[in-house]
Every structure is written in structure tokens, then in C-alpha cells.
Amino acid sequence: MSARAAKRKRTTSQGGGGKAGGGKTQRGPKGTSSESPAQGPAASKEGGTESGPVFPLTIPRPLMRLVYKEQELIEQEKQLPREPNVNKILDDYLKTLPPDEDTTEGESGAEQLWDEVVEGIRHYFNKSLGCLLLYGPERAQYNELRRKNKNVLVADVYGAEHLLRLFVKFPDLLEKAEMEEEARVLIRTKMERFLAHMNSNKKSLFTAEYQAAGRRSER
């Protein structure tokens, strides 16, 4: 995967203004699917069409449980930087993929396709964390971080907990993006596969406090 690593270009934009599970599901935040509704930070109230969201995204139940329980944990000051951080999580995921994954165009086409999706996730995270992904009590910590280094890449500092919040927001964010339906389906499929990867690696990606909160919510 060295070629993939060489191609990756981190965005410097900063904040400012397979399918998991089965059975019947209910809608969480607009466009996300889970067993129960969830509320994320700065939830959008802009609706989709009567026929449903333009960009539906299925998030595994265990990950949504972590979202539900987050507000019980944010009063505890999170230690930054987080390890693994978002950049490492994304880079490590790329290394797990076969070179000809999900393409009929050959190895180079597969690498480029996954690189574009992962770089899109990275870009959205760096761009939107400050304005969309923080709860109120986290704002002072973020402001202090930016005060010390205004050029810091938040994907180098924050971890899986905030990355998961971004996926809750993606249906709203990508609904507004101009793209062909075929591209929407392809991106959604790959995002759901990445979420399945996060779900399979919860113990190594999320803090012990988040894991404990997820277990308590099952009782």
C-alpha cells in the first residue's frame, strides 16, 4: 500500500462556521438507520423529501449505542491528542484493503477509488469538526487547542468518537452535494464498509469509557 500512502494528500481545511445487523430498523438522525433514534451535536433540522433521505446511511447498532451515551461522558474532560487519531484510523484502514477491492478497472482504479472516499472523509472531518461535531462542554478545549496552534489538523488530534459523529452527520452533508445517483450509492456502500470495520475494532478504536457506556446501554 505504499503507493496509496504516497498519493494521500491531507487537507488543511479547518473547522469554522457491509451493512451491519438485520431486522426492522427505525430512523435515527435524518438519513441514518439504526434500531433507535439518536441525537448528535448541532443536529440539523432541514428535512429531506417525502420519499426519504437522498443519502441514507446504515450505522451498526453497537456504534449508535455509543452515540446515544455520549452526553453522559462529555462532562469528563477528554485527553487530547487521542490515539489512534482520525488520520491513523483512516490510513490503517486503507492498509487492510486488497489492491483490487471492489473494482473491475484493475489495481490502480481500486486504489484511487478508495483513496478518494477516505480523503473525502478526512476532508469533511477537518472542515466540520469545529462547527458541527462538538458538544458545548467540548468547545473550550477545542478553542484552547486552536489558540495554541491555529494550523493544527484536527484529524491529528481527535479520535474515533468524533469520527463517528461525522458519520451521523453525513446524510445531511452529502444530501447537499451535487453528484450522480450511482456515485451516491458507491460512496454510501464504502462508508458502510468502513463503519463495519470500526464496529469490528471498537476495543482498539474507542476509549474504555465509551466502550463501558455502550455496554451499559444494552442492559
CSV table of C-alpha atoms in Angstrom, one decimal:
chain,number,residue,atom,x,y,z
A,1,MET,CA,0.0,0.0,0.0
A,2,SER,CA,3.0,2.3,-0.3
A,3,ALA,CA,1.6,3.8,-3.5
A,4,ARG,CA,-1.6,4.6,-1.7
A,5,ALA,CA,0.2,6.3,1.1
A,6,ALA,CA,2.3,8.3,-1.3
A,7,LYS,CA,-0.8,9.6,-3.1
A,8,ARG,CA,-2.6,10.7,0.0
A,9,LYS,CA,-2.8,14.5,0.4
A,10,ARG,CA,-4.1,15.7,3.7
A,11,THR,CA,-6.5,18.6,3.6
A,12,THR,CA,-5.5,21.7,5.5
A,13,SER,CA,-9.1,23.0,5.7
A,14,GLN,CA,-10.2,23.7,9.3
A,15,GLY,CA,-13.4,23.9,11.0
A,16,GLY,CA,-15.4,27.0,11.1
A,17,GLY,CA,-18.6,28.1,10.5
A,18,GLY,CA,-21.1,-4.4,4.9
A,19,LYS,CA,-24.3,-3.3,6.4
A,20,ALA,CA,-24.4,-4.3,10.0
A,21,GLY,CA,-27.2,-6.3,11.6
A,22,GLY,CA,-30.5,-7.2,10.3
A,23,GLY,CA,-34.2,-6.9,11.2
A,24,LYS,CA,-36.5,-3.9,11.3
A,25,THR,CA,-34.9,-0.6,11.8
A,26,GLN,CA,-36.1,2.9,12.7
A,27,ARG,CA,-34.5,6.1,11.5
A,28,GLY,CA,-32.0,8.0,13.6
A,29,PRO,CA,-30.8,11.4,12.7
A,30,LYS,CA,-32.1,12.2,9.2
A,31,GLY,CA,-30.7,9.6,6.8
A,32,THR,CA,-29.1,7.3,9.3
A,33,SER,CA,-30.5,3.9,10.1
A,34,SER,CA,-30.3,2.2,13.5
A,35,GLU,CA,-32.5,0.4,16.0
A,36,SER,CA,-33.3,3.6,17.9
A,37,PRO,CA,-33.3,7.3,17.1
A,38,ALA,CA,-30.2,9.3,18.2
A,39,GLN,CA,-29.4,12.9,18.6
A,40,GLY,CA,-26.0,14.2,17.7
A,41,PRO,CA,-24.3,17.6,18.3
A,42,ALA,CA,-25.8,20.5,16.4
A,43,ALA,CA,-28.5,18.4,14.8
A,44,SER,CA,-29.8,19.7,11.5
A,45,LYS,CA,-33.5,20.3,11.1
A,46,GLU,CA,-33.5,20.6,7.4
A,47,GLY,CA,-35.7,17.9,6.0
A,48,GLY,CA,-35.3,15.7,3.0
A,49,THR,CA,-38.0,14.7,0.6
A,50,GLU,CA,-41.2,12.9,1.5
A,51,SER,CA,-39.9,9.8,-0.2
A,52,GLY,CA,-37.0,9.6,2.3
A,53,PRO,CA,-33.4,10.9,2.6
A,54,VAL,CA,-31.3,11.3,-0.5
A,55,PHE,CA,-28.3,9.8,1.2
A,56,PRO,CA,-29.4,7.1,3.7
A,57,LEU,CA,-26.6,5.6,5.7
A,58,THR,CA,-26.7,2.5,8.0
A,59,ILE,CA,-24.7,2.7,11.1
A,60,PRO,CA,-24.1,-0.5,13.1
A,61,ARG,CA,-26.2,-0.7,16.3
A,62,PRO,CA,-23.2,-1.0,18.7
A,63,LEU,CA,-21.8,2.2,17.3
A,64,MET,CA,-25.1,4.0,17.6
A,65,ARG,CA,-25.2,2.9,21.2
A,66,LEU,CA,-22.0,4.9,21.7
A,67,VAL,CA,-23.6,7.9,20.2
A,68,TYR,CA,-26.6,7.6,22.4
A,69,LYS,CA,-24.5,7.5,25.6
A,70,GLU,CA,-22.0,10.2,24.6
A,71,GLN,CA,-23.6,13.1,26.5
A,72,GLU,CA,-23.1,11.2,29.8
A,73,LEU,CA,-19.4,11.2,29.1
A,74,ILE,CA,-18.6,14.6,27.8
A,75,GLU,CA,-18.5,16.2,31.2
A,76,GLN,CA,-15.4,14.1,31.8
A,77,GLU,CA,-12.6,16.0,30.1
A,78,LYS,CA,-11.2,14.0,27.2
A,79,GLN,CA,-7.5,13.8,26.9
A,80,LEU,CA,-6.1,15.1,23.7
A,81,PRO,CA,-4.4,14.2,21.4
A,82,ARG,CA,-6.3,10.9,21.1
A,83,GLU,CA,-4.6,7.7,20.0
A,84,PRO,CA,-5.3,6.4,17.5
A,85,ASN,CA,-6.3,9.7,15.9
A,86,VAL,CA,-8.6,10.0,12.9
A,87,ASN,CA,-5.7,10.2,10.4
A,88,LYS,CA,-4.2,7.0,11.7
A,89,ILE,CA,-7.6,5.2,11.7
A,90,LEU,CA,-8.2,6.1,8.1
A,91,ASP,CA,-4.6,5.3,7.0
A,92,ASP,CA,-4.7,1.9,8.8
A,93,TYR,CA,-8.0,1.1,7.2
A,94,LEU,CA,-6.5,1.6,3.7
A,95,LYS,CA,-3.8,-0.8,4.5
A,96,THR,CA,-6.3,-3.6,5.2
A,97,LEU,CA,-7.8,-3.4,1.7
A,98,PRO,CA,-6.8,-5.7,-1.1
A,99,PRO,CA,-5.4,-3.7,-4.1
A,100,ASP,CA,-8.2,-4.8,-6.4
A,101,GLU,CA,-11.0,-4.2,-3.9
A,102,ASP,CA,-14.5,-3.6,-5.4
A,103,THR,CA,-13.5,-2.7,-9.0
A,104,THR,CA,-13.4,-4.1,-12.4
A,105,GLU,CA,-10.8,-1.5,-13.6
A,106,GLY,CA,-7.8,-3.1,-12.1
A,107,GLU,CA,-5.5,-2.3,-9.2
A,108,SER,CA,-4.9,1.3,-9.9
A,109,GLY,CA,-8.6,2.0,-10.2
A,110,ALA,CA,-9.3,0.3,-6.9
A,111,GLU,CA,-6.7,2.3,-5.0
A,112,GLN,CA,-7.8,5.6,-6.5
A,113,LEU,CA,-11.5,4.9,-5.6
A,114,TRP,CA,-10.8,4.1,-2.0
A,115,ASP,CA,-8.3,6.9,-1.7
A,116,GLU,CA,-10.9,9.4,-2.9
A,117,VAL,CA,-13.5,8.1,-0.4
A,118,VAL,CA,-11.1,8.1,2.5
A,119,GLU,CA,-9.7,11.5,1.6
A,120,GLY,CA,-13.3,12.8,1.4
A,121,ILE,CA,-13.9,11.6,4.9
A,122,ARG,CA,-10.7,13.2,6.1
A,123,HIS,CA,-11.5,16.5,4.4
A,124,TYR,CA,-15.0,16.6,5.9
A,125,PHE,CA,-13.7,15.8,9.4
A,126,ASN,CA,-11.1,18.6,9.3
A,127,LYS,CA,-13.6,21.0,7.8
A,128,SER,CA,-16.6,20.3,10.0
A,129,LEU,CA,-15.3,19.3,13.5
A,130,GLY,CA,-15.3,22.9,14.8
A,131,CYS,CA,-18.8,23.8,13.6
A,132,LEU,CA,-20.7,20.6,13.7
A,133,LEU,CA,-19.1,17.8,15.8
A,134,LEU,CA,-18.6,19.3,19.2
A,135,TYR,CA,-20.9,19.4,22.2
A,136,GLY,CA,-21.0,22.6,24.3
A,137,PRO,CA,-18.6,21.4,27.1
A,138,GLU,CA,-16.0,20.5,24.5
A,139,ARG,CA,-15.9,23.9,22.9
A,140,ALA,CA,-13.4,25.4,25.4
A,141,GLN,CA,-11.0,22.5,24.9
A,142,TYR,CA,-11.2,23.0,21.1
A,143,ASN,CA,-10.7,26.8,21.4
A,144,GLU,CA,-7.6,26.3,23.6
A,145,LEU,CA,-6.2,23.8,21.0
A,146,ARG,CA,-6.7,26.3,18.2
A,147,ARG,CA,-5.3,29.1,20.3
A,148,LYS,CA,-2.0,27.2,20.8
A,149,ASN,CA,-1.8,26.2,17.1
A,150,LYS,CA,-4.2,27.7,14.7
A,151,ASN,CA,-3.0,25.5,11.9
A,152,VAL,CA,-3.5,22.2,13.7
A,153,LEU,CA,-5.2,19.4,11.7
A,154,VAL,CA,-7.9,18.2,14.0
A,155,ALA,CA,-7.7,14.8,12.3
A,156,ASP,CA,-4.3,14.5,14.0
A,157,VAL,CA,-5.8,15.3,17.5
A,158,TYR,CA,-9.3,13.8,17.7
A,159,GLY,CA,-10.2,10.1,17.6
A,160,ALA,CA,-12.9,7.6,16.8
A,161,GLU,CA,-15.6,9.2,19.0
A,162,HIS,CA,-15.7,12.4,16.9
A,163,LEU,CA,-15.2,10.5,13.7
A,164,LEU,CA,-18.4,8.5,14.5
A,165,ARG,CA,-20.3,11.8,15.0
A,166,LEU,CA,-19.3,12.8,11.5
A,167,PHE,CA,-20.9,9.7,10.0
A,168,VAL,CA,-24.1,10.6,11.9
A,169,LYS,CA,-24.0,13.9,10.0
A,170,PHE,CA,-23.0,12.6,6.6
A,171,PRO,CA,-26.6,12.1,5.3
A,172,ASP,CA,-27.3,15.8,5.8
A,173,LEU,CA,-23.9,16.9,4.4
A,174,LEU,CA,-23.9,14.7,1.3
A,175,GLU,CA,-27.5,15.3,0.5
A,176,LYS,CA,-26.5,18.8,-0.4
A,177,ALA,CA,-23.6,17.6,-2.6
A,178,GLU,CA,-24.0,17.5,-6.3
A,179,MET,CA,-23.3,14.0,-7.6
A,180,GLU,CA,-24.9,11.3,-9.7
A,181,GLU,CA,-27.0,8.7,-8.0
A,182,GLU,CA,-24.5,6.0,-9.0
A,183,ALA,CA,-21.8,7.9,-7.1
A,184,ARG,CA,-24.0,8.3,-4.1
A,185,VAL,CA,-24.7,4.5,-3.9
A,186,LEU,CA,-21.0,3.8,-4.3
A,187,ILE,CA,-19.9,6.2,-1.6
A,188,ARG,CA,-22.6,5.0,0.8
A,189,THR,CA,-21.6,1.4,0.3
A,190,LYS,CA,-17.9,2.1,1.0
A,191,MET,CA,-18.8,4.3,4.0
A,192,GLU,CA,-20.9,1.4,5.4
A,193,ARG,CA,-18.0,-1.0,5.0
A,194,PHE,CA,-15.7,1.4,6.8
A,195,LEU,CA,-18.3,1.6,9.6
A,196,ALA,CA,-18.4,-2.2,9.8
A,197,HIS,CA,-14.6,-2.0,10.2
A,198,MET,CA,-15.0,0.5,13.1
A,199,ASN,CA,-17.6,-1.8,14.7
A,200,SER,CA,-15.3,-4.8,14.4
A,201,ASN,CA,-12.4,-2.9,16.0
A,202,LYS,CA,-14.3,-1.0,18.8
A,203,LYS,CA,-12.0,-2.1,21.5
A,204,SER,CA,-8.9,-0.7,19.9
A,205,LEU,CA,-10.5,2.5,18.5
A,206,PHE,CA,-12.7,3.8,21.3
A,207,THR,CA,-11.7,4.8,24.8
A,208,ALA,CA,-12.6,2.4,27.6
A,209,GLU,CA,-15.2,4.9,28.9
A,210,TYR,CA,-17.0,4.8,25.6
A,211,GLN,CA,-16.9,1.0,25.5
A,212,ALA,CA,-18.3,0.8,29.0
A,213,ALA,CA,-21.1,3.2,28.2
A,214,GLY,CA,-22.1,1.1,25.2
A,215,ARG,CA,-22.3,-2.0,27.3
A,216,ARG,CA,-24.4,-0.2,29.9
A,217,SER,CA,-26.9,0.9,27.3
A,218,GLU,CA,-27.5,-2.8,26.4
A,219,ARG,CA,-28.8,-3.6,29.9
